[in-house]
mmCIF file of C-alpha atoms and ligand atoms in Angstrom:
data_model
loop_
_atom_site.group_PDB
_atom_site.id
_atom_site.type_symbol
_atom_site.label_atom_id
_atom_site.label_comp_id
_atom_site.label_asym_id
_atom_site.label_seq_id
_atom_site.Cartn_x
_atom_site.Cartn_y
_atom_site.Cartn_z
ATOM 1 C CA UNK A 69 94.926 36.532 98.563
ATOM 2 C CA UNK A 70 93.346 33.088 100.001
ATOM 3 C CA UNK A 71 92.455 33.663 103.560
ATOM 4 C CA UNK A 72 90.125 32.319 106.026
ATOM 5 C CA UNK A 73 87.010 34.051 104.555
ATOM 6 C CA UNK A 74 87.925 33.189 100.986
ATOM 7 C CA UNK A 75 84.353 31.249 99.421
ATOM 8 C CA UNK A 76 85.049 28.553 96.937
ATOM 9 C CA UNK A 77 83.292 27.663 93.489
ATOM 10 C CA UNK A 78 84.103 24.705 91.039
ATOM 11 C CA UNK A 79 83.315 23.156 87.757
ATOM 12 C CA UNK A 80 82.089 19.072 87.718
ATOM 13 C CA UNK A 81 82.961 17.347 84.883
ATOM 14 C CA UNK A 82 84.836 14.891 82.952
ATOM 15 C CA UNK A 83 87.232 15.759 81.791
ATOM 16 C CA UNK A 84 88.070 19.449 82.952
ATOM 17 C CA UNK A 85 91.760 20.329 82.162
ATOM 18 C CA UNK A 86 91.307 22.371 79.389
ATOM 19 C CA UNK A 87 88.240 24.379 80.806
ATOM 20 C CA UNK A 88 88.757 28.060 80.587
ATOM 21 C CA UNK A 89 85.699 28.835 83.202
ATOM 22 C CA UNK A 90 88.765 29.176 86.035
ATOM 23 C CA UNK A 91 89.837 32.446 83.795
ATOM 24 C CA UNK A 92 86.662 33.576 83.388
ATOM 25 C CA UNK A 93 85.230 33.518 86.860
ATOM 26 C CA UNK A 94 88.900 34.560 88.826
ATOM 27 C CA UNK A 95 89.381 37.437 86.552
ATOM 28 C CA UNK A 96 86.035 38.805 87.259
ATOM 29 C CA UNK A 97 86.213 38.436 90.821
ATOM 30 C CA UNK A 98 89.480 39.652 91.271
ATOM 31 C CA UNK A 99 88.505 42.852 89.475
ATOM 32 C CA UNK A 100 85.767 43.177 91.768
ATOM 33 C CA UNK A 101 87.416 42.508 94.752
ATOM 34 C CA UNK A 102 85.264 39.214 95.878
ATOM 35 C CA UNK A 103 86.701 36.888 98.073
ATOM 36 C CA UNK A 104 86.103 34.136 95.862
ATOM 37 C CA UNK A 105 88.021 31.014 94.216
ATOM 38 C CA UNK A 106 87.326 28.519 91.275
ATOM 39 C CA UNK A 107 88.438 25.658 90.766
ATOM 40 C CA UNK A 108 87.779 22.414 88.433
ATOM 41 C CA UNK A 109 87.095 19.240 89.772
ATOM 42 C CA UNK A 110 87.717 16.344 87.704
ATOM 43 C CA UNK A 111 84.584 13.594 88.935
ATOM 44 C CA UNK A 112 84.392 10.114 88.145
ATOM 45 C CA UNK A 113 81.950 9.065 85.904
ATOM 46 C CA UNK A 114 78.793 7.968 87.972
ATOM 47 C CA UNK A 115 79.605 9.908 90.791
ATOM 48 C CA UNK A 116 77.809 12.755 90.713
ATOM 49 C CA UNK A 117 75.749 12.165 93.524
ATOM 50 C CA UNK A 118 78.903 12.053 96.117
ATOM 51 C CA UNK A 119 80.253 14.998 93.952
ATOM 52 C CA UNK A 120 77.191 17.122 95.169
ATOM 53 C CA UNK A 121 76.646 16.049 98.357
ATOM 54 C CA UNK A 122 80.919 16.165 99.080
ATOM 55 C CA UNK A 123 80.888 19.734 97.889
ATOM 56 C CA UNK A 124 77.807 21.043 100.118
ATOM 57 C CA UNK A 125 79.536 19.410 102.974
ATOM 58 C CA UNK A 126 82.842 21.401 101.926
ATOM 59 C CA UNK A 127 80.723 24.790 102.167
ATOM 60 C CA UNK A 128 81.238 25.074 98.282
ATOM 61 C CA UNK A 129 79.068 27.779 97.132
ATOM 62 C CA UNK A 130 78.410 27.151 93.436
ATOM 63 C CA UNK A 131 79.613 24.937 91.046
ATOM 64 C CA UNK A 132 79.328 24.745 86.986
ATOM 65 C CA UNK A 133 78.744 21.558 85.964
ATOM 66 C CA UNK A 134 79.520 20.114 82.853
ATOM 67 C CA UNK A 135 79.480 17.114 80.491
ATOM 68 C CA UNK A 136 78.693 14.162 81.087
ATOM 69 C CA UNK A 137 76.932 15.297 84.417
ATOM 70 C CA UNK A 138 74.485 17.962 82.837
ATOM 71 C CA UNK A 139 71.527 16.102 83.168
ATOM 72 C CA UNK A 140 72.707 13.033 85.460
ATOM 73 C CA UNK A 141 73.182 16.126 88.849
ATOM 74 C CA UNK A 142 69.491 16.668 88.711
ATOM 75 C CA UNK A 143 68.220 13.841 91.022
ATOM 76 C CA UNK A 144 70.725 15.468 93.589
ATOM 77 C CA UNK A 145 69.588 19.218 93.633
ATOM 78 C CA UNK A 146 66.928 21.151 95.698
ATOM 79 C CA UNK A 147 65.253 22.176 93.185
ATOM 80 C CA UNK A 148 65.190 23.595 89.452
ATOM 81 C CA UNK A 149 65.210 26.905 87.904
ATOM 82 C CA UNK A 150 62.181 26.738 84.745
ATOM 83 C CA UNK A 151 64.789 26.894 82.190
ATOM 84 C CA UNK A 152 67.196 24.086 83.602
ATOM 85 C CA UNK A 153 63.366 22.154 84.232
ATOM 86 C CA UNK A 154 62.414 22.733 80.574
ATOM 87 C CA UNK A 155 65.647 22.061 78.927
ATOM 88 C CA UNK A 156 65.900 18.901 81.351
ATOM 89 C CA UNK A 157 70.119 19.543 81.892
ATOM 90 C CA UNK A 158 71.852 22.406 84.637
ATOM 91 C CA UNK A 159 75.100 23.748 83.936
ATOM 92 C CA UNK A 160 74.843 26.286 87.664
ATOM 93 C CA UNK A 161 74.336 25.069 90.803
ATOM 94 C CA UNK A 162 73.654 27.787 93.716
ATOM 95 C CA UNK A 163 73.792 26.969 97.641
ATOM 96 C CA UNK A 164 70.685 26.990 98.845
ATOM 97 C CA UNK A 165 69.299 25.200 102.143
ATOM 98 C CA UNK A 166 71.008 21.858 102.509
ATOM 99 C CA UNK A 167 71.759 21.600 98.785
ATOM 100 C CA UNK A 168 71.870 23.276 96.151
ATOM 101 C CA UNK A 169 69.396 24.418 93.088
ATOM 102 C CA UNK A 170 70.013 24.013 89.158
ATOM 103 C CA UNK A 171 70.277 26.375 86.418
ATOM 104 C CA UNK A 172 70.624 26.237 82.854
ATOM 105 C CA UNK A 173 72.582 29.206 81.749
ATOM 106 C CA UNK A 174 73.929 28.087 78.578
ATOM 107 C CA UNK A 175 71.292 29.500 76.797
ATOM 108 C CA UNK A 176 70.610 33.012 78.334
ATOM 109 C CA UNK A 177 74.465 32.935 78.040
ATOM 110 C CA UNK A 178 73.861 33.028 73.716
ATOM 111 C CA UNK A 179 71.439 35.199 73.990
ATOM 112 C CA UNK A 180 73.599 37.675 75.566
ATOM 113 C CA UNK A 181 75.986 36.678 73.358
ATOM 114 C CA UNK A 182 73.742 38.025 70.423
ATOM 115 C CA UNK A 183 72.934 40.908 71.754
ATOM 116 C CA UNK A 184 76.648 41.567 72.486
ATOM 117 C CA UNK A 185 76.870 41.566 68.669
ATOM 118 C CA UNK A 186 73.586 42.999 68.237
ATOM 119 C CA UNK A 187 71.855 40.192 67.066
ATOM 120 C CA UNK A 188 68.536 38.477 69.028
ATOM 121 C CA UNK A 189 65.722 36.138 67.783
ATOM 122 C CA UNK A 190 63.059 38.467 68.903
ATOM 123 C CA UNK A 191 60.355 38.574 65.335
ATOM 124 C CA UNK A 192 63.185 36.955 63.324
ATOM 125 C CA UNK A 193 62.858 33.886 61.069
ATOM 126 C CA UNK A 194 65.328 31.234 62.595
ATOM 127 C CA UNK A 195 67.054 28.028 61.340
ATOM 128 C CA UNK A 196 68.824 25.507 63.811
ATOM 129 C CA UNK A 197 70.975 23.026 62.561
ATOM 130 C CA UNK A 198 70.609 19.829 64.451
ATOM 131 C CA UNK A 199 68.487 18.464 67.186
ATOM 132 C CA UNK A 200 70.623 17.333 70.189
ATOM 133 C CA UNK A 201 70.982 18.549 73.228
ATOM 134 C CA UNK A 202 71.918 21.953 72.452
ATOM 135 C CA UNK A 203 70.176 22.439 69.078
ATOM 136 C CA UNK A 204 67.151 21.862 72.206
ATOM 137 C CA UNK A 205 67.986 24.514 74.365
ATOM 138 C CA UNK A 206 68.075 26.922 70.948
ATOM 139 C CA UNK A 207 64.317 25.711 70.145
ATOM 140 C CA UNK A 208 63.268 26.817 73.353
ATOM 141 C CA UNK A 209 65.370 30.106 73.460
ATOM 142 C CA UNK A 210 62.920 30.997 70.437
ATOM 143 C CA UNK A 211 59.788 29.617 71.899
ATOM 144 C CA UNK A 212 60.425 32.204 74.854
ATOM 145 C CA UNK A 213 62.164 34.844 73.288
ATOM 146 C CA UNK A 214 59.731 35.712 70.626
ATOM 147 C CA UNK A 215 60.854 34.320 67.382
ATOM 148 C CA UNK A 216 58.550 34.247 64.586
ATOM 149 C CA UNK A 217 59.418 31.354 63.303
ATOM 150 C CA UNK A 218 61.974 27.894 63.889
ATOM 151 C CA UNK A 219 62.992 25.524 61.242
ATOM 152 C CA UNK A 220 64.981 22.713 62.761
ATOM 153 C CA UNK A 221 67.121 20.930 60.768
ATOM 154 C CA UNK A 222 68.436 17.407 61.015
ATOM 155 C CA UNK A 223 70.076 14.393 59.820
ATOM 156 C CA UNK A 224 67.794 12.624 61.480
ATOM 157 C CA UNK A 225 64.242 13.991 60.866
ATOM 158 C CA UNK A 226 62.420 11.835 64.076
ATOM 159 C CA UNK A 227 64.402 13.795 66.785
ATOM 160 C CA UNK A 228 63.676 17.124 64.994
ATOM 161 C CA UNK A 229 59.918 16.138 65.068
ATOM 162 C CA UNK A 230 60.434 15.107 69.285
ATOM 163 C CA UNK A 231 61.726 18.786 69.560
ATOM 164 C CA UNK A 232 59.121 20.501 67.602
ATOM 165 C CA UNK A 233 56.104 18.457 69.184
ATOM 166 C CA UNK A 234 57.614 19.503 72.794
ATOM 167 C CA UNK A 235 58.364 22.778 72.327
ATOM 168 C CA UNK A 236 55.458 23.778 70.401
ATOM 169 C CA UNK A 237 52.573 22.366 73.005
ATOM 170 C CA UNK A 238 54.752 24.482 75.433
ATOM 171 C CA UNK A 239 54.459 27.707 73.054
ATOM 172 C CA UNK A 240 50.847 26.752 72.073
ATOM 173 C CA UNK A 241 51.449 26.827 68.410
ATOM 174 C CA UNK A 242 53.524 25.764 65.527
ATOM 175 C CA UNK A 243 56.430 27.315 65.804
ATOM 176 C CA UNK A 244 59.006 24.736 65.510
ATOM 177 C CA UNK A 245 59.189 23.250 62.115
ATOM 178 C CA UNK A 246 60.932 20.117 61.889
ATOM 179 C CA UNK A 247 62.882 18.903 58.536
ATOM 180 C CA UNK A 248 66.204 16.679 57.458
ATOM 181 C CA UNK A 249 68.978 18.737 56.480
ATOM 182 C CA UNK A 250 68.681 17.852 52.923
ATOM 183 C CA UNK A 251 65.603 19.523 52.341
ATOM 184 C CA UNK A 252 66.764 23.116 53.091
ATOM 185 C CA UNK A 253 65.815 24.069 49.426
ATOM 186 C CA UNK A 254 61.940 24.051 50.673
ATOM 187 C CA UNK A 255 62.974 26.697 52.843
ATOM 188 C CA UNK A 256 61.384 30.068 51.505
ATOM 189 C CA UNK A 257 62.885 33.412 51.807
ATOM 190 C CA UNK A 258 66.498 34.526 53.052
ATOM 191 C CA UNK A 259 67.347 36.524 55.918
ATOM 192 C CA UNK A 260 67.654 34.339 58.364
ATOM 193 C CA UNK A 261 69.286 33.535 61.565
ATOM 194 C CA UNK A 262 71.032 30.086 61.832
ATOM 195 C CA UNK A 263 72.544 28.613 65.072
ATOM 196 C CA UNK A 264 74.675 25.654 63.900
ATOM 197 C CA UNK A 265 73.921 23.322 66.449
ATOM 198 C CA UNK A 266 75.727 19.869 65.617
ATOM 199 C CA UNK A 267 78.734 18.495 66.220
ATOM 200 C CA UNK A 268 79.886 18.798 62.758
ATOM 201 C CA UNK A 269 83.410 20.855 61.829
ATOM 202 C CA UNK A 270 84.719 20.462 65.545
ATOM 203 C CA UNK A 271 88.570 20.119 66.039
ATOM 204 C CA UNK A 272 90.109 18.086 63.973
ATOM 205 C CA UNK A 273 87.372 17.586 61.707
ATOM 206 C CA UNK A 274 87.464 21.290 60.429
ATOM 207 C CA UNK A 275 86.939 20.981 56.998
ATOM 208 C CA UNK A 276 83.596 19.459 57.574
ATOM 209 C CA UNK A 277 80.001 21.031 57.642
ATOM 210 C CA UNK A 278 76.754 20.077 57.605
ATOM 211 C CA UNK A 279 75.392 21.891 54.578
ATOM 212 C CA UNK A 280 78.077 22.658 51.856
ATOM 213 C CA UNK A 281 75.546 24.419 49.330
ATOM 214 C CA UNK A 282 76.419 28.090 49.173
ATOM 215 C CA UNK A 283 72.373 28.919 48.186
ATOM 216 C CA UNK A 284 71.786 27.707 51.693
ATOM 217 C CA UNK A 285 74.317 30.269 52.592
ATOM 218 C CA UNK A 286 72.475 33.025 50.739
ATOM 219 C CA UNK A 287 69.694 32.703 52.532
ATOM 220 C CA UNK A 288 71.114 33.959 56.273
ATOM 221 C CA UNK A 289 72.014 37.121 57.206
ATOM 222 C CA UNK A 290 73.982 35.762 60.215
ATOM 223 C CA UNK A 291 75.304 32.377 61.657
ATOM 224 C CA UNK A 292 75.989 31.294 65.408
ATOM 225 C CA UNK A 293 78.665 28.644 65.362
ATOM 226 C CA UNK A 294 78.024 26.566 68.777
ATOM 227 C CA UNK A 295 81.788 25.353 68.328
ATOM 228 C CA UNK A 296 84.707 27.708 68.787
ATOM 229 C CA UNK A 297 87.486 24.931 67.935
ATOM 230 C CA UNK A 298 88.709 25.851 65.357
ATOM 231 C CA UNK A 299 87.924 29.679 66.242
ATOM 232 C CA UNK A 300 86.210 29.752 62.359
ATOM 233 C CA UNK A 301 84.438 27.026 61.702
ATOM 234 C CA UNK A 302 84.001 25.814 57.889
ATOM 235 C CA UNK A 303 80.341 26.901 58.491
ATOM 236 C CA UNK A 304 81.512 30.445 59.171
ATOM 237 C CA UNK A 305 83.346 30.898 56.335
ATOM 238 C CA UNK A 306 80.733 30.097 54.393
ATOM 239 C CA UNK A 307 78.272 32.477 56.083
ATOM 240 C CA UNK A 308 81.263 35.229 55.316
ATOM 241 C CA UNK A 309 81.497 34.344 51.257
ATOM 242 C CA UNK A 310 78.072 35.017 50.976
ATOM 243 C CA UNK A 311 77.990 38.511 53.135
ATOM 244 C CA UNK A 312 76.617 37.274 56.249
ATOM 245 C CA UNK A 313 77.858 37.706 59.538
ATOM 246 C CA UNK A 314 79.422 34.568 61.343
ATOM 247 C CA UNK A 315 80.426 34.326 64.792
ATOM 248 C CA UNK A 316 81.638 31.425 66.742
ATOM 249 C CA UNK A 317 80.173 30.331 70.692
ATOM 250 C CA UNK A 318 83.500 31.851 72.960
ATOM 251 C CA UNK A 319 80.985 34.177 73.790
ATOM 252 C CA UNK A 320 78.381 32.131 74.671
ATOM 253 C CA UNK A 321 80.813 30.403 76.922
ATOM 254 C CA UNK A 322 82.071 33.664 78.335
ATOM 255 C CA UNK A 323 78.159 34.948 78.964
ATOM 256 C CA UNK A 324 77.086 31.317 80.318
ATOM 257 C CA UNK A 325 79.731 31.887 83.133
ATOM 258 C CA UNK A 326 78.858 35.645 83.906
ATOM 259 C CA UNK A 327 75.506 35.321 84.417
ATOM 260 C CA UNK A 328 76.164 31.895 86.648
ATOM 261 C CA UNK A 329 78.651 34.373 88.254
ATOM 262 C CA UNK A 330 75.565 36.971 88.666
ATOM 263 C CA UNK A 331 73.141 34.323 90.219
ATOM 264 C CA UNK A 332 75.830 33.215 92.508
ATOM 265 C CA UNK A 333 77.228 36.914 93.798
ATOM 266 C CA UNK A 334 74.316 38.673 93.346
ATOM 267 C CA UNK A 335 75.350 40.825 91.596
ATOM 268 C CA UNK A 336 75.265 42.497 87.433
ATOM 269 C CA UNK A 337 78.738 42.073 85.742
ATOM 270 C CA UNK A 338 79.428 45.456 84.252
ATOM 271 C CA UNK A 339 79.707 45.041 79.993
ATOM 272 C CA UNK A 340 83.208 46.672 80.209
ATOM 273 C CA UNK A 341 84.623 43.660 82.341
ATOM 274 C CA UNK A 342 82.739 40.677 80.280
ATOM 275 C CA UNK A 343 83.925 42.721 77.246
ATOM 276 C CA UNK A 344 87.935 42.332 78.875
ATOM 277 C CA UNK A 345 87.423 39.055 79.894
ATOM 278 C CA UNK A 346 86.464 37.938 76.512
ATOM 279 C CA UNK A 347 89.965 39.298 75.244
ATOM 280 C CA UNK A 348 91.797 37.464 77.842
ATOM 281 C CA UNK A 349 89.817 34.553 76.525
ATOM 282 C CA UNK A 350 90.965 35.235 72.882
ATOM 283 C CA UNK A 351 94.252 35.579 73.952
ATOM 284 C CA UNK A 352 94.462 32.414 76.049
ATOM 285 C CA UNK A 353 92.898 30.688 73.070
ATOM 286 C CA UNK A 354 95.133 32.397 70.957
ATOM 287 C CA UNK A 355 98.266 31.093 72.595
ATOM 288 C CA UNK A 356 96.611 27.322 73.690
ATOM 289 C CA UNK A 357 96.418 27.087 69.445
ATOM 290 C CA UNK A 358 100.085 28.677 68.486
HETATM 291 P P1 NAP B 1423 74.582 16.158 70.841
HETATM 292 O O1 NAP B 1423 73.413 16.161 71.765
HETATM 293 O O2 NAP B 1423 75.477 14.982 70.776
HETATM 294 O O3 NAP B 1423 73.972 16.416 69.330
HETATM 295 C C1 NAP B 1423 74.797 16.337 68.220
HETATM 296 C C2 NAP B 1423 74.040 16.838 66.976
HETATM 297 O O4 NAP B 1423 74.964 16.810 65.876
HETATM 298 C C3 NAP B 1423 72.845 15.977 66.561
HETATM 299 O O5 NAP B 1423 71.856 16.790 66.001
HETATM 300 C C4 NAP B 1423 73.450 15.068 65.484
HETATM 301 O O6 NAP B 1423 72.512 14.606 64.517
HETATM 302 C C5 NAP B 1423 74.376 16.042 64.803
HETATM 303 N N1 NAP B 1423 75.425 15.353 64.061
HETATM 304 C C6 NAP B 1423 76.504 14.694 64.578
HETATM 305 N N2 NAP B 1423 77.247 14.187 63.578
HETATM 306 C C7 NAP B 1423 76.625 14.541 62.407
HETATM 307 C C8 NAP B 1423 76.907 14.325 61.026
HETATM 308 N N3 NAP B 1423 78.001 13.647 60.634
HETATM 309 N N4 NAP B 1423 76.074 14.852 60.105
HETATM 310 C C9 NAP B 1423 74.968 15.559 60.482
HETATM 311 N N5 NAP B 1423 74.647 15.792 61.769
HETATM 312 C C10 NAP B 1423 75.462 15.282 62.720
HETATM 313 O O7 NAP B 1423 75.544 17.409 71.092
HETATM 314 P P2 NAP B 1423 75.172 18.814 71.798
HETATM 315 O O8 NAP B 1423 75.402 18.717 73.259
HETATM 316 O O9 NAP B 1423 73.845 19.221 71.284
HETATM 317 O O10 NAP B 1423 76.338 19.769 71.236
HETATM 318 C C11 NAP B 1423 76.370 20.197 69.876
HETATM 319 C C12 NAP B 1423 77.535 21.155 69.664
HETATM 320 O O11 NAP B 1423 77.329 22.357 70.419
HETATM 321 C C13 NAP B 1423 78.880 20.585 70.142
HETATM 322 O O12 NAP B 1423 79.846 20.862 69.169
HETATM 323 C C14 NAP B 1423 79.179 21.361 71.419
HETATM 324 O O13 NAP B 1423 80.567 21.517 71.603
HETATM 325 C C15 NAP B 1423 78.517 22.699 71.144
HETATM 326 N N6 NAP B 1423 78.163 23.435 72.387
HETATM 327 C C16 NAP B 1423 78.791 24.632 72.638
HETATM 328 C C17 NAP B 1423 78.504 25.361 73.798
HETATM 329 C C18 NAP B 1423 79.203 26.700 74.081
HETATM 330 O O14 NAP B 1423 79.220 27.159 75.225
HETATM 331 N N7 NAP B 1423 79.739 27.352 73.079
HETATM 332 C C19 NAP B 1423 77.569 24.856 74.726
HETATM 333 C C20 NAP B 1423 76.913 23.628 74.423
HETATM 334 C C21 NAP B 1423 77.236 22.926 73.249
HETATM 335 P P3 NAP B 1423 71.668 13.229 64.747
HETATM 336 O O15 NAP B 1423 70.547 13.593 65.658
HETATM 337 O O16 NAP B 1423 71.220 12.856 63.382
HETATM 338 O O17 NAP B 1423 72.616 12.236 65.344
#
């Protein structure tokens, strides 16, 4: 029921038909009885600027933002939340004053994630799989989270080195290892977690990952999938034929949204609900692929 009282929250981006954040952030609030809507707004590129400053002067509450205005909002906010400062993009925006202030909560969204599948990077040796924007955010979700240590992996070895440089004068020691792909073989030991980072095996290209070697594959006990099209990516097969536990990132998209959600009601999203929500996420996937 849309009334007089009902508050309003969006997604930015471009483009935003296929989001499911609408799903995600209606079915909580309906089962929690907020007076809340959300809605995506599709925003010319370049226009981010009016896009924030139109929405605060609509009395929108919150808004997700999303790509390609992750990192070109942040002249517009208030201020920024240390993660969204560190990782240098915001995906939550939350009223406050005469603007609003930026979040990152893609990355306390995966963590959640992992511990939803009881999984974390706390003490564990860690491989990432590319260095872009989100391969980043990863680094620096070990850096503060207690991992013991990083080896960052990509095609090309000078961004990898940017990353590890950054992130390990902000841990204060080397924690970040940077190498090219190809050279996974110097990696000692196996039981590792690996976040596959890159681009690499998203719809349509789904036969395609970045390392095809199944010794690489012995070597991790479990493998984060950023991509969730397809829902199993060629990387998490592999992962499964060699025992190890593979999981794809609908849940980091679900937990990205409920703790933006959190920040913006005030509230704690009880595990049941995210846990329902995620199966209304399957199933919407389910039937957007048949
Ligand atoms: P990005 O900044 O464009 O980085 C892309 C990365 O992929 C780079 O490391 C790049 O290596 C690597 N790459 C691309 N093509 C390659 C190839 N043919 N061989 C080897 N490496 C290749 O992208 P991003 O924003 O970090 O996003 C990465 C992935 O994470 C995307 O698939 C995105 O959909 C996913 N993601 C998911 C969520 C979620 O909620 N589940 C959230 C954020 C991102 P170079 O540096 O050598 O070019």
């Amino acid at each position: 029921m849309i009334d007089g009282k009902t508050k309003v929250y969006g997604l930015i981006g471009n483009p935003v038909e296929h989001t499911m954040s609408p799903l995600i952030h209606n079915t909580i609030a309906e089962q929690l009885g907020e007076p809340m809507v959300y809605v995506p707004f599709p925003v010319e590129r370049g226009k981010a600027g009016e896009a924030v400053a139109g929405a605060k002067a609509l009395s929108i509450q919150g808004l997700n933002v999303t790509v390609p205005f992750k990192s070109e909002v942040i002249p517009y906010l208030n201020g920024l939340d240390g993660i969204a400062r560190r990782i240098g993009a915001v995906n939550t925006l939350v009223a406050e004053g005469d603007g609003y202030r930026g979040y990152n909560t893609d990355m306390p969204g995966l963590l959640r994630a992992m511990h939803s599948d009881g999984f974390g990077v706390e003490n564990r040796d860690v491989m990432i799989l590319g260095a872009g924007g989100a391969a980043r955010a990863v680094a620096y979700l070990c850096a503060e989270n207690g991992a013991k240590q990083v080896f960052l992996l990509n095609r090309t070895l000078g961004k990898a080195q940017e990353i590890a440089v950054e992130i390990n004068a902000f841990c204060e020691k080397e924690l970040i290892r940077p190498m090219l792909l190809s050279e996974w073989e110097k990696i000692p030991g196996d039981g590792f977690l690996a976040v596959q980072a890159t681009s690499v095996g998203l719809y349509p290209n789904v036969n395609d990952t970045v390392i095809e070697d199944r010794g690489f594959y012995k070597k991790l006990e479990a493998g984060y999938d950023l991509i969730y099209r397809p829902w199993k990516t060629k990387f998490m097969k592999l992962v499964e034929q060699e025992d190890g536990s593979a999981f794809n990132g609908l849940k980091m998209l679900l937990y990205q949204a409920v703790i933006a959600y959190e920040l913006w009601n005030r509230t704690q999203v009880p595990e049941s609900l995210s846990e329902a929500v995620y199966l209304r996420m399957r199933k919407e996937w389910e039937s957007n692929e048949a």
